[in-house]
Short mmCIF file of C-alpha atoms and ligand atoms in Angstrom, two decimals:
data_model
loop_
_atom_site.label_atom_id
_atom_site.label_comp_id
_atom_site.label_asym_id
_atom_site.label_seq_id
_atom_site.Cartn_x
_atom_site.Cartn_y
_atom_site.Cartn_z
CA MET R 1 111.30 107.26 60.44
CA THR R 2 108.10 108.21 62.23
CA GLU R 3 105.12 108.17 59.91
CA LEU R 4 103.08 111.16 60.95
CA MET R 5 99.54 110.94 59.62
CA SER R 6 98.96 107.41 60.93
CA MET R 7 99.52 108.48 64.54
CA THR R 8 96.71 108.80 67.05
CA GLU R 9 96.26 111.99 69.06
CA PRO R 10 98.00 110.67 72.21
CA GLU R 11 100.91 109.41 70.09
CA ILE R 12 101.35 112.80 68.42
CA CYS R 13 101.21 114.55 71.79
CA GLU R 14 103.95 112.25 73.02
CA LEU R 15 106.01 112.97 69.91
CA CYS R 16 105.68 116.72 70.41
CA VAL R 17 106.79 116.41 74.01
CA SER R 18 109.79 114.35 72.93
CA LEU R 19 110.68 117.15 70.51
CA GLY R 20 110.58 119.66 73.37
CA GLU R 21 107.15 121.08 72.57
CA PRO R 22 104.09 121.37 74.80
CA ALA R 23 101.57 118.53 74.54
CA TYR R 24 98.75 120.81 73.40
CA ARG R 25 100.67 121.33 70.15
CA GLY R 26 100.13 117.65 69.52
CA LYS R 27 96.39 118.14 69.73
CA GLN R 28 96.52 120.96 67.18
CA LEU R 29 98.82 119.01 64.93
CA PHE R 30 96.59 115.95 65.03
CA GLY R 31 93.58 118.06 64.01
CA TRP R 32 95.41 119.59 61.05
CA LEU R 33 96.82 116.29 59.86
CA GLN R 34 93.39 114.72 59.93
CA LYS R 35 92.05 117.47 57.66
CA GLY R 36 94.14 115.78 55.00
CA ILE R 37 97.21 117.91 54.33
CA ARG R 38 99.50 117.27 51.37
CA SER R 39 102.81 118.71 52.58
CA PHE R 40 104.61 119.96 55.67
CA ASP R 41 104.26 123.50 54.32
CA GLU R 42 100.54 123.38 54.93
CA LEU R 43 101.30 123.21 58.65
CA ASN R 44 101.93 126.94 58.63
CA ASN R 45 100.07 127.43 61.90
CA LEU R 46 102.88 125.62 63.69
CA PRO R 47 106.02 127.40 64.88
CA ALA R 48 108.68 127.16 62.16
CA SER R 49 111.08 125.40 64.53
CA LEU R 50 108.63 122.55 65.13
CA ARG R 51 107.80 122.30 61.45
CA GLY R 52 111.53 121.98 60.76
CA LYS R 53 111.92 119.23 63.34
CA LEU R 54 108.96 117.32 61.96
CA LYS R 55 110.29 117.58 58.41
CA GLU R 56 113.61 116.21 59.57
CA ASN R 57 112.28 113.37 61.69
CA CYS R 58 109.02 112.30 60.14
CA LEU R 59 107.57 110.87 56.97
CA LEU R 60 104.43 112.51 55.62
CA CYS R 61 102.77 110.09 53.22
CA THR R 62 101.26 111.38 50.01
CA CYS R 63 98.72 110.09 47.51
CA LYS R 64 98.87 111.83 44.15
CA THR R 65 96.24 111.42 41.46
CA VAL R 66 97.86 110.02 38.32
CA LYS R 67 94.65 109.36 36.45
CA ARG R 68 90.92 109.82 36.98
CA GLN R 69 88.19 108.15 34.98
CA ILE R 70 84.50 108.96 35.17
CA SER R 71 81.96 106.28 34.30
CA SER R 72 78.69 106.94 32.52
CA ASP R 73 76.98 106.03 35.81
CA GLY R 74 78.91 108.75 37.69
CA THR R 75 81.32 106.36 39.40
CA ARG R 76 84.88 107.67 39.48
CA LYS R 77 88.03 105.60 39.50
CA TYR R 78 91.33 107.06 40.66
CA LEU R 79 94.83 105.80 40.04
CA PHE R 80 97.02 107.10 42.85
CA GLU R 81 100.78 107.14 43.28
CA LEU R 82 102.19 106.81 46.79
CA TYR R 83 105.33 108.46 48.21
CA ASP R 84 107.56 105.60 47.03
CA GLY R 85 106.06 105.29 43.55
CA GLU R 86 103.72 102.34 44.27
CA ARG R 87 100.34 102.66 42.62
CA ILE R 88 96.86 101.82 43.84
CA GLU R 89 93.28 102.41 42.71
CA SER R 90 90.22 103.68 44.58
CA VAL R 91 86.62 104.19 43.55
CA PHE R 92 83.98 106.83 44.35
CA MET R 93 80.34 105.75 44.08
CA ARG R 94 77.09 107.61 44.58
CA TYR R 95 74.38 105.63 46.29
CA ARG R 96 71.01 106.70 47.62
CA HIS R 97 72.33 106.12 51.13
CA GLY R 98 75.29 108.42 50.53
CA ASN R 99 78.62 108.77 48.80
CA THR R 100 80.88 105.79 49.22
CA VAL R 101 84.61 105.42 48.71
CA CYS R 102 86.10 102.00 48.06
CA VAL R 103 89.68 102.04 49.34
CA SER R 104 92.69 99.82 48.71
CA THR R 105 94.53 98.47 51.73
CA GLN R 106 97.58 97.05 49.94
CA ALA R 107 99.48 97.74 46.73
CA GLY R 108 98.79 94.41 45.04
CA CYS R 109 97.63 91.32 46.89
CA ARG R 110 99.06 87.91 47.72
CA MET R 111 95.83 85.98 48.17
CA GLY R 112 95.81 84.78 44.57
CA CYS R 113 92.04 84.48 43.93
CA SER R 114 91.88 83.15 40.39
CA PHE R 115 89.16 85.54 39.17
CA CYS R 116 90.56 88.81 40.58
CA ALA R 117 92.78 91.33 38.80
CA SER R 118 94.33 92.84 41.95
CA THR R 119 96.44 89.79 42.67
CA ILE R 120 97.99 89.18 39.23
CA LYS R 121 101.29 90.86 40.05
CA GLY R 122 101.37 89.71 43.67
CA LEU R 123 101.83 91.90 46.73
CA LYS R 124 104.06 94.97 46.46
CA ARG R 125 103.51 96.24 49.98
CA SER R 126 100.91 96.95 52.63
CA LEU R 127 99.65 100.51 53.03
CA TYR R 128 100.08 102.69 56.07
CA ALA R 129 96.87 103.77 57.80
CA SER R 130 97.48 107.28 56.48
CA GLU R 131 97.65 106.03 52.90
CA ILE R 132 94.20 104.49 53.28
CA LEU R 133 92.90 107.78 54.75
CA LEU R 134 94.56 109.84 52.03
CA GLN R 135 92.56 108.06 49.33
CA ILE R 136 89.41 109.41 50.98
CA PHE R 137 90.87 112.90 51.52
CA GLU R 138 91.89 113.12 47.85
CA ILE R 139 88.53 111.95 46.57
CA ARG R 140 86.68 114.29 48.91
CA ALA R 141 88.80 117.20 47.65
CA ASP R 142 88.26 116.23 44.00
CA THR R 143 84.49 115.74 44.21
CA GLY R 144 83.86 118.48 46.78
CA GLU R 145 81.30 116.15 48.29
CA ARG R 146 80.81 114.63 51.70
CA ILE R 147 81.89 111.02 52.02
CA SER R 148 79.58 109.12 54.34
CA ASN R 149 80.52 105.49 53.74
CA VAL R 150 83.74 103.59 53.27
CA VAL R 151 84.21 100.06 52.00
CA LEU R 152 87.55 98.29 52.36
CA MET R 153 87.00 96.39 49.15
CA GLY R 154 89.66 97.75 46.84
CA MET R 155 93.04 96.19 46.14
CA GLY R 156 94.52 94.00 48.83
CA GLU R 157 93.36 91.85 51.71
CA PRO R 158 92.55 94.15 54.65
CA LEU R 159 93.17 91.47 57.28
CA ASP R 160 96.61 90.76 55.76
CA ASN R 161 97.46 94.34 56.82
CA TYR R 162 95.80 94.01 60.20
CA GLU R 163 97.46 96.62 62.46
CA ASN R 164 97.39 99.39 59.87
CA VAL R 165 93.77 98.67 58.99
CA ILE R 166 92.68 98.81 62.64
CA ARG R 167 94.58 102.06 63.02
CA PHE R 168 92.83 103.36 59.90
CA LEU R 169 89.40 102.43 61.31
CA HIS R 170 90.07 104.38 64.51
CA LEU R 171 91.34 107.42 62.61
CA ALA R 172 88.50 107.41 60.04
CA ASN R 173 86.03 107.35 62.92
CA ASP R 174 87.75 110.16 64.88
CA GLU R 175 85.54 113.22 65.08
CA LYS R 176 88.55 115.48 64.57
CA GLY R 177 89.05 113.78 61.23
CA LEU R 178 86.60 112.19 58.82
CA GLY R 179 84.18 111.25 61.59
CA ILE R 180 82.73 108.28 59.72
CA GLY R 181 80.62 106.04 61.96
CA TYR R 182 81.81 102.44 62.23
CA ARG R 183 78.41 101.28 61.05
CA HIS R 184 79.11 103.09 57.78
CA ILE R 185 82.30 101.12 57.21
CA SER R 186 82.43 97.65 55.61
CA LEU R 187 85.48 95.45 55.63
CA SER R 188 85.73 92.59 53.19
CA THR R 189 87.98 89.57 53.72
CA CYS R 190 88.74 86.42 51.78
CA GLY R 191 88.48 84.68 55.16
CA LEU R 192 91.63 84.86 57.29
CA ILE R 193 90.07 83.14 60.28
CA ASP R 194 92.60 84.02 62.98
CA LYS R 195 92.32 87.69 62.07
CA MET R 196 88.51 87.53 61.96
CA ASP R 197 88.61 86.26 65.54
CA ARG R 198 90.94 89.08 66.48
CA LEU R 199 88.71 91.64 64.79
CA SER R 200 85.71 90.41 66.77
CA GLU R 201 87.58 91.37 69.95
CA GLU R 202 88.25 94.96 68.88
CA GLY R 203 84.76 96.21 69.71
CA LEU R 204 84.41 98.04 66.39
CA PRO R 205 80.89 97.71 64.95
CA VAL R 206 81.98 97.67 61.31
CA THR R 207 80.20 95.38 58.86
CA LEU R 208 82.18 92.29 57.97
CA SER R 209 81.83 90.87 54.48
CA VAL R 210 83.28 87.46 53.77
CA SER R 211 84.19 86.47 50.22
CA LEU R 212 82.76 82.98 50.14
CA HIS R 213 82.24 82.40 46.40
CA ALA R 214 81.52 78.68 46.70
CA PRO R 215 78.99 76.26 48.18
CA ASN R 216 81.68 73.83 49.39
CA GLY R 217 85.38 73.42 50.07
CA ASP R 218 86.24 71.71 46.79
CA ILE R 219 84.93 74.50 44.58
CA ARG R 220 86.35 77.14 46.91
CA LYS R 221 89.80 75.51 46.75
CA ALA R 222 89.65 75.44 42.97
CA ILE R 223 89.17 79.20 42.72
CA MET R 224 90.67 80.62 45.96
CA PRO R 225 94.08 79.43 47.20
CA VAL R 226 93.27 80.70 50.71
CA ALA R 227 90.74 77.84 50.99
CA ASN R 228 93.68 75.43 51.25
CA ARG R 229 94.79 77.22 54.38
CA TYR R 230 91.41 77.44 56.08
CA GLY R 231 88.73 74.81 55.56
CA TYR R 232 85.19 75.65 54.46
CA ASP R 233 83.53 74.44 57.66
CA GLU R 234 86.17 76.16 59.74
CA LEU R 235 85.40 79.42 57.95
CA LEU R 236 81.65 79.13 58.52
CA GLU R 237 82.28 78.31 62.18
CA ALA R 238 84.45 81.42 62.47
CA CYS R 239 81.61 83.47 60.97
CA VAL R 240 79.19 82.15 63.57
CA ARG R 241 81.70 82.99 66.32
CA TYR R 242 82.04 86.49 64.88
CA GLU R 243 78.29 86.99 64.87
CA GLN R 244 77.88 85.68 68.39
CA LYS R 245 80.64 87.90 69.69
CA THR R 246 79.69 91.11 67.85
CA LYS R 247 75.93 90.56 67.45
CA ARG R 248 76.35 91.76 63.88
CA ARG R 249 75.08 90.04 60.78
CA ILE R 250 77.74 88.87 58.35
CA SER R 251 77.43 89.54 54.69
CA PHE R 252 78.74 86.87 52.30
CA GLU R 253 79.99 87.86 48.88
CA TYR R 254 79.46 85.34 46.13
CA ALA R 255 80.78 86.09 42.64
CA LEU R 256 78.72 84.09 40.17
CA ILE R 257 80.93 82.38 37.59
CA SER R 258 79.18 80.60 34.76
CA GLY R 259 79.31 76.81 35.14
CA VAL R 260 81.71 76.99 38.09
CA ASN R 261 79.57 77.92 41.10
CA ASP R 262 76.24 79.11 39.70
CA ARG R 263 74.28 75.92 39.08
CA PRO R 264 70.95 75.18 40.81
CA GLU R 265 72.58 72.43 42.88
CA HIS R 266 75.20 74.91 44.08
CA ALA R 267 72.48 77.30 45.26
CA LEU R 268 70.76 74.46 47.11
CA GLU R 269 73.99 73.32 48.71
CA LEU R 270 74.84 76.87 49.76
CA ALA R 271 71.39 77.37 51.26
CA GLY R 272 71.89 74.18 53.27
CA ARG R 273 75.29 75.28 54.55
CA LEU R 274 74.08 78.73 55.58
CA LYS R 275 70.82 77.61 57.17
CA GLY R 276 70.47 79.00 60.66
CA THR R 277 73.24 81.58 60.32
CA LEU R 278 72.35 85.22 60.65
CA CYS R 279 73.59 86.33 57.26
CA HIS R 280 72.99 88.02 53.99
CA VAL R 281 74.30 86.86 50.63
CA ASN R 282 75.45 89.45 48.15
CA LEU R 283 75.57 87.94 44.67
CA ILE R 284 78.02 89.58 42.27
CA PRO R 285 77.78 88.47 38.63
CA LEU R 286 81.47 88.06 37.78
CA ASN R 287 83.10 91.18 36.39
CA HIS R 288 85.38 90.85 33.43
CA THR R 289 89.15 90.84 34.03
CA GLU R 290 92.04 89.87 31.80
CA ARG R 291 92.14 86.54 33.62
CA LYS R 292 91.12 83.86 31.20
CA GLY R 293 88.71 81.01 31.45
CA TYR R 294 85.88 82.52 33.45
CA LYS R 295 82.57 83.88 32.26
CA ARG R 296 79.95 85.86 34.11
CA SER R 297 76.73 83.94 34.85
CA GLU R 298 73.75 84.51 32.62
CA ARG R 299 71.00 86.77 33.94
CA ASP R 300 68.61 83.85 34.37
CA ALA R 301 71.14 81.85 36.34
CA VAL R 302 71.70 84.81 38.66
CA GLN R 303 67.96 85.28 39.26
CA ALA R 304 67.42 81.56 39.80
CA PHE R 305 70.34 81.40 42.25
CA ALA R 306 68.93 84.30 44.27
CA ALA R 307 65.43 82.82 44.22
CA THR R 308 66.66 79.45 45.53
CA LEU R 309 68.44 81.12 48.44
CA GLU R 310 65.39 83.21 49.28
CA LYS R 311 63.14 80.18 49.09
CA HIS R 312 65.26 78.56 51.76
CA GLY R 313 65.13 81.59 54.02
CA ILE R 314 68.51 83.10 53.16
CA THR R 315 68.31 86.78 52.23
CA ALA R 316 70.09 87.46 48.99
CA THR R 317 70.62 90.54 46.85
CA VAL R 318 72.31 90.99 43.51
CA ARG R 319 74.98 93.67 43.68
CA ARG R 320 74.44 96.43 41.18
CA SER R 321 77.65 96.71 39.24
CA LEU R 322 79.00 100.27 39.05
CA GLY R 323 81.81 101.59 36.91
CA ASN R 324 82.12 98.55 34.66
CA ASP R 325 82.91 100.71 31.63
CA ILE R 326 86.02 102.09 33.36
CA SER R 327 87.05 98.77 34.97
CA ALA R 328 86.16 100.10 38.41
CA ALA R 329 83.90 97.23 39.47
CA CYS R 330 84.67 94.50 42.04
CA GLY R 331 87.77 92.55 41.17
CA GLN R 332 88.85 94.89 38.38
CA LEU R 333 91.23 97.15 40.31
CA LYS R 334 94.93 96.96 39.61
CA ALA R 335 97.96 99.21 39.53
CA GLU R 336 97.90 99.97 35.85
CA ASN R 337 100.98 101.70 34.63
CA ASP R 338 99.79 103.99 31.90
N1 SAH V 1 90.60 90.83 49.68
C1 SAH V 1 89.29 91.18 50.14
C2 SAH V 1 88.87 92.51 49.60
C3 SAH V 1 88.55 92.53 48.13
S1 SAH V 1 86.91 93.05 48.04
C4 SAH V 1 88.32 90.07 49.83
O1 SAH V 1 88.73 89.11 49.20
O2 SAH V 1 87.20 90.12 50.27
C5 SAH V 1 86.44 92.75 46.47
C6 SAH V 1 85.34 91.73 46.33
O3 SAH V 1 85.22 91.51 44.93
C7 SAH V 1 85.69 90.39 46.95
O4 SAH V 1 84.53 89.73 47.38
C8 SAH V 1 86.28 89.68 45.77
O5 SAH V 1 86.30 88.28 45.92
C9 SAH V 1 85.35 90.13 44.67
N2 SAH V 1 85.88 89.94 43.32
C10 SAH V 1 87.15 89.75 42.94
N3 SAH V 1 87.23 89.60 41.60
C11 SAH V 1 85.97 89.71 41.13
C12 SAH V 1 85.39 89.67 39.83
N4 SAH V 1 86.15 89.48 38.75
N5 SAH V 1 84.06 89.84 39.73
C13 SAH V 1 83.29 90.06 40.83
N6 SAH V 1 83.78 90.11 42.07
C14 SAH V 1 85.10 89.93 42.23
#
């Protein structure tokens, strides 16, 4: 079945022609779809015959709000249900630089990071490009506000859903749709090297964030199974290649876990490994999940870690945690069933 809202304008034109309609209909249809419609009936500007054919031959994905929680800091978390009953979460955040939506790219995740809630039940399925877009459409409709930034940092590993994510990036940027500039989009990966190389060839100036979380391969392996697949040095080399190819600075995410990766010697080791790379380290004091055995670093340890990096010439910031009271912060998203 053709999935309608993930199609590009030329693809929709081709579809219309194959259904015996003029190509310009495709252009109209594309524009309406990218406004974020919820059902075929909203396409009431189309001739009824074409609407009928589309209904018969195509799937129109949906994203229904099951639950919405509003944090004391204004952050909103949404639990959405997709056309087949799978559930995902997305988050709306207000920053000084604009409203940001954090989208999920998969229902569940198969990367298995030991500190993250999204991976507990494994991967259910990857999302269509339209299902990533729909999260933004729904949140825009609910808040009535303009969305200027998107981060692919919700549930799932974006580069494990490569084709659909690239398609999403093109559609989100399309001026007939959301029109979000690539520079206002950040994609976060746990470090799938082959896909990072591929991404660097796409010519899309999005910001790449790499979830590093460790100063060396041994610690990384202990907390992130993906580190067994790709070595630590290999990953850093891939980051350098990415920077050289795209001329864009990489941002490293580093969740600080008490006693595991937050000691002074870890900060020193990390500074040594990153020396000379054009990068930025985003420190995230670990957010609480139901996963046992890990504790967030103490405030002093976080400050000391950041100071050590800075002292060695590595820019570091501590990520302000938003939506903690509604479990909307990094690593807390899951497909809860109530
Ligand atoms: N799969 C992608 C996208 C997830 S983005 C990735 O791994 O990058 C979410 C970010 O939050 C990642 O850097 C992830 O490692 C981090 N994270 C996961 N669990 C966390 C937790 N409990 N506390 C803080 N950050 C966490």
